[in-house]
mmCIF file of C-alpha atoms and ligand atoms in Angstrom:
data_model
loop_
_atom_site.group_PDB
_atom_site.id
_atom_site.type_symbol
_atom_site.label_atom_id
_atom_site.label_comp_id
_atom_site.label_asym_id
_atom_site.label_seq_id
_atom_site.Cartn_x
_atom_site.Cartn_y
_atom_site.Cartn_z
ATOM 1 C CA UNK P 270 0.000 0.000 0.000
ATOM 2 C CA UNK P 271 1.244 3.655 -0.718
ATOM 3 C CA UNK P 272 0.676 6.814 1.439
ATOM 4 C CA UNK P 273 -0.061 9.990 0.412
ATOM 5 C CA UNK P 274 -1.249 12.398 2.701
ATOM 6 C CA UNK P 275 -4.208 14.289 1.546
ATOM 7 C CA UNK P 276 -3.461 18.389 2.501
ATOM 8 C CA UNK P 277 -7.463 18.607 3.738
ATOM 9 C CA UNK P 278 -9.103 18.662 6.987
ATOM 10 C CA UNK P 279 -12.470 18.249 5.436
ATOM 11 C CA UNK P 280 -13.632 15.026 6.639
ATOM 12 C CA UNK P 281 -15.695 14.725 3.789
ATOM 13 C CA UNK P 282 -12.702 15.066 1.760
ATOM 14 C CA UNK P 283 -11.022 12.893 3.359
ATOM 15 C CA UNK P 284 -13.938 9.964 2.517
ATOM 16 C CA UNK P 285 -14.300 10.828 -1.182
ATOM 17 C CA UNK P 286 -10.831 10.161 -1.821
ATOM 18 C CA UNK P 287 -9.832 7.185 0.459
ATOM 19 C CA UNK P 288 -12.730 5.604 -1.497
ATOM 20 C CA UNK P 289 -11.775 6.716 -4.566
ATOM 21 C CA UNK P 290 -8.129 5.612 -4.079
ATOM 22 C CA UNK P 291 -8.270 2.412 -2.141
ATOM 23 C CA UNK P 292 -9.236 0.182 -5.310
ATOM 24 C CA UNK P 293 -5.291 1.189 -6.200
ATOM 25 C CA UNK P 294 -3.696 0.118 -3.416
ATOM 26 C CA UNK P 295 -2.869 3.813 -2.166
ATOM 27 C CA UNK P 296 -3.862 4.471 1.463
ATOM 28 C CA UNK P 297 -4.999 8.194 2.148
ATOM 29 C CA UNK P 298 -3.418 9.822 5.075
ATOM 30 C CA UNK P 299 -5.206 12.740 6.754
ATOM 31 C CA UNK P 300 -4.264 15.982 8.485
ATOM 32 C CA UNK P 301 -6.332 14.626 11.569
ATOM 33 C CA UNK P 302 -4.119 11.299 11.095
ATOM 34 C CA UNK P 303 -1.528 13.517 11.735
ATOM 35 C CA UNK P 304 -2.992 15.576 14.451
ATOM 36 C CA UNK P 305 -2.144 18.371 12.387
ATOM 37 C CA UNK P 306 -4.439 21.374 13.023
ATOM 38 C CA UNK P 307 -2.553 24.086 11.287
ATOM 39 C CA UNK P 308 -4.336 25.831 8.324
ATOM 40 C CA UNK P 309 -2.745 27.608 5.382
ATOM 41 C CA UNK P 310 -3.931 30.699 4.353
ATOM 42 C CA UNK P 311 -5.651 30.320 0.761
ATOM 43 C CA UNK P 312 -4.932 33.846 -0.367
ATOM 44 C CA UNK P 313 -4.172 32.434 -4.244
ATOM 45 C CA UNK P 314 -6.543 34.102 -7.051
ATOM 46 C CA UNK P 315 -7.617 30.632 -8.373
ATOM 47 C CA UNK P 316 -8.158 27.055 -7.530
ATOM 48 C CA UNK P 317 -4.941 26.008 -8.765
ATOM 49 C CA UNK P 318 -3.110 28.230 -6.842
ATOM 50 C CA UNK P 319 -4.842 27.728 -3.735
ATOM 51 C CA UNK P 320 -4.188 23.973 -3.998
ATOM 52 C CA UNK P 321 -0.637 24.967 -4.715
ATOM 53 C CA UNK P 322 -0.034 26.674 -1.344
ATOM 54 C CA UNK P 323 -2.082 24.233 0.407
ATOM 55 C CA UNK P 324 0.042 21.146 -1.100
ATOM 56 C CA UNK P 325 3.533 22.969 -0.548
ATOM 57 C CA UNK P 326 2.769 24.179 2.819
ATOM 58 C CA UNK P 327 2.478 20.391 3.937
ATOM 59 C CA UNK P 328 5.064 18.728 1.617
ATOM 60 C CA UNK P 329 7.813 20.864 2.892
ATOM 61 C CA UNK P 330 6.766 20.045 6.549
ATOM 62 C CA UNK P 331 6.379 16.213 6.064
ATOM 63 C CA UNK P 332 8.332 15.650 3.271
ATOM 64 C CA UNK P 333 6.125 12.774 1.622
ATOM 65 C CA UNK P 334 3.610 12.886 -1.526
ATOM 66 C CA UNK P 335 0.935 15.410 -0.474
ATOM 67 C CA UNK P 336 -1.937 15.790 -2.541
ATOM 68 C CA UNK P 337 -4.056 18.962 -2.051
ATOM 69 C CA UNK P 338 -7.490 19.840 -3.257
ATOM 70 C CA UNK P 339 -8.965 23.180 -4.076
ATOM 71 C CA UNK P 340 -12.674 23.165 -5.128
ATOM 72 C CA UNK P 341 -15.881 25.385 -5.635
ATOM 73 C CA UNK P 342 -18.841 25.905 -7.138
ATOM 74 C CA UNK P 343 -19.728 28.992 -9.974
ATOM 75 C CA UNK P 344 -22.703 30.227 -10.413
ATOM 76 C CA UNK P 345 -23.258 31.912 -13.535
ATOM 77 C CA UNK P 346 -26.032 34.156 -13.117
ATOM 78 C CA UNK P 347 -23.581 35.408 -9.917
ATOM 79 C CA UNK P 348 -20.913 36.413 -12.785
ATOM 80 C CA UNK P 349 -19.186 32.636 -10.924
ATOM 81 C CA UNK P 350 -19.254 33.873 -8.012
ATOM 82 C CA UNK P 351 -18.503 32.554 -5.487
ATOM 83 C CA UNK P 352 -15.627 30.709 -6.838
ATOM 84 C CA UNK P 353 -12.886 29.838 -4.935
ATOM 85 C CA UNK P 354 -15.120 31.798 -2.301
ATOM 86 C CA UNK P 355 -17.296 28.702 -1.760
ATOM 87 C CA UNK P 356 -16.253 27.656 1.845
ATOM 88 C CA UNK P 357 -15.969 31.017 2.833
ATOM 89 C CA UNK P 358 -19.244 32.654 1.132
ATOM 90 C CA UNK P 359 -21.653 33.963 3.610
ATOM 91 C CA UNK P 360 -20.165 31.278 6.599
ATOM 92 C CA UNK P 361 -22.457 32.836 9.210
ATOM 93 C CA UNK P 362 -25.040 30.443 7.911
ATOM 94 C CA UNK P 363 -24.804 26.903 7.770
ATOM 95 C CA UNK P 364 -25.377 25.503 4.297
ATOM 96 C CA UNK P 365 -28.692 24.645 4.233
ATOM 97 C CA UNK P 366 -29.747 28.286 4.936
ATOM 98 C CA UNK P 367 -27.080 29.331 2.709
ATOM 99 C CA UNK P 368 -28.613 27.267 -0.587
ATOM 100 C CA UNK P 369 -31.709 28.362 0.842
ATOM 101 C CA UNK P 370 -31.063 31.730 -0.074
ATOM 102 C CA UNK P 371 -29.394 31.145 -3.608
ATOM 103 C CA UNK P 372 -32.688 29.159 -4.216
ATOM 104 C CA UNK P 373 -34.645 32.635 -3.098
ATOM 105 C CA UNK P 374 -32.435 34.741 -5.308
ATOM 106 C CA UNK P 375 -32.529 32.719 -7.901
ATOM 107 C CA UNK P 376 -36.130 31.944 -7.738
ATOM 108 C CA UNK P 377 -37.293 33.557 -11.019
ATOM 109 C CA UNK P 378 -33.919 33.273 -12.877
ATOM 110 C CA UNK P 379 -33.556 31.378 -15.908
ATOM 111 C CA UNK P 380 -30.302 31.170 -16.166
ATOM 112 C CA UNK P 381 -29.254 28.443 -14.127
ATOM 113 C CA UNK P 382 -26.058 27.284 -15.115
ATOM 114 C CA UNK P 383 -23.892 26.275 -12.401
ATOM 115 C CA UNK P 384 -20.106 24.410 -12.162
ATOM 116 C CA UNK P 385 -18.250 22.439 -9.645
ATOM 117 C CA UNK P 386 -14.701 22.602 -10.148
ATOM 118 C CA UNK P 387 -12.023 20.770 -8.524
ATOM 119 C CA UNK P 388 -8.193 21.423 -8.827
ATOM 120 C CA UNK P 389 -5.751 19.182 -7.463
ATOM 121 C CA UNK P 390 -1.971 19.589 -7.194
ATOM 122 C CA UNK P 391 0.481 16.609 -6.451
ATOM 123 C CA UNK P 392 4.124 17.356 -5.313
ATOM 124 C CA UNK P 393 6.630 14.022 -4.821
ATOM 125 C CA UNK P 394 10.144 14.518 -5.384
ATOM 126 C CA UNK P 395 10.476 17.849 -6.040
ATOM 127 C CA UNK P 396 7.848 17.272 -8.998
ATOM 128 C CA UNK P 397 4.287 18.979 -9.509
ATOM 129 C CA UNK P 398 1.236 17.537 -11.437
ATOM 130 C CA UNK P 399 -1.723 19.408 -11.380
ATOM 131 C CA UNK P 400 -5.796 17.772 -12.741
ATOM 132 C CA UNK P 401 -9.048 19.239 -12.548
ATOM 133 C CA UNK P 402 -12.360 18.236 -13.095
ATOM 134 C CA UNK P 403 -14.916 20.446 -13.838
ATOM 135 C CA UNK P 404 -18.623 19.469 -13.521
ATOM 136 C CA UNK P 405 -21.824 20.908 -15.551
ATOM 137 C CA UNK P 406 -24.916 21.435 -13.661
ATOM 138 C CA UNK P 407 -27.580 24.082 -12.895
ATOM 139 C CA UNK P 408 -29.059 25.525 -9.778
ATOM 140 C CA UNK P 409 -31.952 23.080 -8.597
ATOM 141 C CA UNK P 410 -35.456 24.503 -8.168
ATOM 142 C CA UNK P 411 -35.788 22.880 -4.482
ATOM 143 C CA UNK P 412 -33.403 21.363 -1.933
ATOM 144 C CA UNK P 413 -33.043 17.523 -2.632
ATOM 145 C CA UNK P 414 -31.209 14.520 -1.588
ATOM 146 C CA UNK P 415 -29.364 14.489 1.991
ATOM 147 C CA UNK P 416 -26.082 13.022 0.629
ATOM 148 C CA UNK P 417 -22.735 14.685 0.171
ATOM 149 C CA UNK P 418 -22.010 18.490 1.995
ATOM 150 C CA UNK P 419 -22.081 21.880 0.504
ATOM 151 C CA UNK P 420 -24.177 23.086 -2.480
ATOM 152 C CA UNK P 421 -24.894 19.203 -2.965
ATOM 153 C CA UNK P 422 -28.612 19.525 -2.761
ATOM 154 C CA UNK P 423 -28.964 22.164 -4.906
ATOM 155 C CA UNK P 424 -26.794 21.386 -7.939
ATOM 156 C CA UNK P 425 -28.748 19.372 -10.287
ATOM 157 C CA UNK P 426 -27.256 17.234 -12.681
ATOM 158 C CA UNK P 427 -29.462 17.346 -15.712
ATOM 159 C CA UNK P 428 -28.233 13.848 -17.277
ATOM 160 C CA UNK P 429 -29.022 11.893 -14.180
ATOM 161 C CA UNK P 430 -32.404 13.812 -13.225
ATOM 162 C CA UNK P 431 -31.192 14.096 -9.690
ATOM 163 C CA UNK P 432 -29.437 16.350 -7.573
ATOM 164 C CA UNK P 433 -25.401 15.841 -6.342
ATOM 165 C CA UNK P 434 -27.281 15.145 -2.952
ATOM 166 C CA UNK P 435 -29.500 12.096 -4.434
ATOM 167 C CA UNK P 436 -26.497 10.255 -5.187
ATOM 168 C CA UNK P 437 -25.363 7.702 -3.194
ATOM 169 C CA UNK P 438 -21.639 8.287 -2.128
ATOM 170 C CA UNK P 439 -21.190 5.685 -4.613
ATOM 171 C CA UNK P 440 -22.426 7.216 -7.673
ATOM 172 C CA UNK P 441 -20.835 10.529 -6.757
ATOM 173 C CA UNK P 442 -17.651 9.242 -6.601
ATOM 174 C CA UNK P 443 -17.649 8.399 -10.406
ATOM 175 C CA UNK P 444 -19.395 11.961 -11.214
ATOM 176 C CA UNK P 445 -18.265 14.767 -9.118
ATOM 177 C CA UNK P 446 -15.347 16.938 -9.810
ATOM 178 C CA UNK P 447 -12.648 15.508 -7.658
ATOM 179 C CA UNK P 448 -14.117 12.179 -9.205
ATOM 180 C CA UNK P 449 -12.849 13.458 -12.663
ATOM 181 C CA UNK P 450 -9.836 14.892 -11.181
ATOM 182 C CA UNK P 451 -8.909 12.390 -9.733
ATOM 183 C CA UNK P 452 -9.405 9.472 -12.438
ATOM 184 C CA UNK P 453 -6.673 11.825 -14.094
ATOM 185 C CA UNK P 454 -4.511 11.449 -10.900
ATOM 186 C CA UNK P 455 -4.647 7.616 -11.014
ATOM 187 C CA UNK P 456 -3.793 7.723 -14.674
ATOM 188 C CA UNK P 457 -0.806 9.420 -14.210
ATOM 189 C CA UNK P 458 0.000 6.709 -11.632
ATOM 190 C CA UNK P 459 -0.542 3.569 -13.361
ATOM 191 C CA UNK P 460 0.884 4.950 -17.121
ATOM 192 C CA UNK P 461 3.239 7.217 -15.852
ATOM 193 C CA UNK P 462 4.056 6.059 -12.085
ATOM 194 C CA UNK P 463 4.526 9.015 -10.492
ATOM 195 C CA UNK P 464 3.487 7.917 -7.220
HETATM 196 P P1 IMP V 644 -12.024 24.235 0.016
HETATM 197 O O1 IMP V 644 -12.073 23.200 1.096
HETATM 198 O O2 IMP V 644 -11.317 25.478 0.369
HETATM 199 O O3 IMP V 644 -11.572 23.638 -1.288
HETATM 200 O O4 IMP V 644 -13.545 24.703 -0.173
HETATM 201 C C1 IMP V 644 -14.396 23.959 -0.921
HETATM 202 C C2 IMP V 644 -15.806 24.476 -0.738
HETATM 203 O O5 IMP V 644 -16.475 24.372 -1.995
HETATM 204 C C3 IMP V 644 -16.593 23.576 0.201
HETATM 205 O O6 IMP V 644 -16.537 24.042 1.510
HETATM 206 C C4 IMP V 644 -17.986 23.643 -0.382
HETATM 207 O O7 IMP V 644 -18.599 24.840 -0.012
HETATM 208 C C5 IMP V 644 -17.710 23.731 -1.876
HETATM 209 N N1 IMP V 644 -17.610 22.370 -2.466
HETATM 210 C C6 IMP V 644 -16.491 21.800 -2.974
HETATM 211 N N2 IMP V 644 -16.750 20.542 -3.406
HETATM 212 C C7 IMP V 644 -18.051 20.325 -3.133
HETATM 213 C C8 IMP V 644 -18.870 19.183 -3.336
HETATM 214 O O8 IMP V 644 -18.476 18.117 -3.810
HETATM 215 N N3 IMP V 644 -20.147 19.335 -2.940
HETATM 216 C C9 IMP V 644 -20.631 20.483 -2.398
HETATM 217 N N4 IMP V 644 -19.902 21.554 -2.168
HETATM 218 C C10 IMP V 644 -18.601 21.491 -2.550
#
């Protein structure tokens, strides 16, 4: 089994990829693993450079493969707002009051378009790979499904009829974002064996 220790301390995170990765033998170590409770300061202008600093920050302190996520959802009637804003976009409400009130601003907009986008950034050896996965939805009418975290329940995937939320953690884990991104990541490993 290989380590890699994943640069998050989002325990939901944390799940997505350990299940994603296990199949291929490569164990996912967390920041909690490592009773590590320090947080970077994601001050980058993008998702690739936030996952940057976040991957860097721990590499140089443990010295092993780190693997570092940066992800968010766009809304395009917001002008894709908010971006690599998402965690931190109105955080005095909990998230289902938050896609509460996107649902009530958006109530009469037809323009619905909506993106989840996940960068990831890889540093072993002094190397850097970077993936992303980008994810075409719209902004749900309603709040459905009690699955996943986040905008889940209100980012509707128009192929599948059902919201991210309606998937089980399963089905998400072959369709969301870091899903993409990271079939990219275990590419890389098997053709290319960067890990
Ligand atoms: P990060 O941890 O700084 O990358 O912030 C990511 C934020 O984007 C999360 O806190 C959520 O608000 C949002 N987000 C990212 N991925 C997802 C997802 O898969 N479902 C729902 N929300 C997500």
């Amino acid at each position: 089994m290989k380590e890699i220790l994943l640069a998050t301390s989002n325990q939901n995170k944390v799940q997505e990829f350990s299940k994603i990765l296990e199949p291929f033998m490569i164990k996912v170590l967390s920041l909690k693993d490592l009773s590590d409770q320090s947080e970077v300061r994601e001050n980058g202008q993008s998702f690739k450079e936030n996952a940057f600093l976040k991957a860097n920050y721990y590499y140089k302190r443990y010295q092993m493969p780190v693997i570092a996520d940066d992800s968010g959802i766009q809304i395009a009637y917001f002008n894709d707002y908010p971006d690599i804003l998402s965690a931190r976009f109105m955080d005095h409400l909990d998230y289902p009051r938050r896609n509460r009130l996107i649902l009530d601003i958006m109530k009469d907009i037809k323009d619905r378009r909506a993106f989840f986008i996940a960068h990831l950034t890889f540093l072993k050896n002094g190397e850097r790979f970077d993936y992303e996965g980008v994810v075409e939805g719209e902004i749900a009418s309603g709040v459905k499904g009690d699955h996943g975290f986040g905008y889940d329940p209100i980012f509707y995937l128009p192929n599948i009829k059902k919201t991210m939320a309606e998937l089980s953690e399963d089905e998400k884990n072959h369709v969301s974002h870091r899903a993409l991104a990271l079939k990219e990541f275990v590419h890389d490993i098997q053709e290319n064996h960067i890990l």
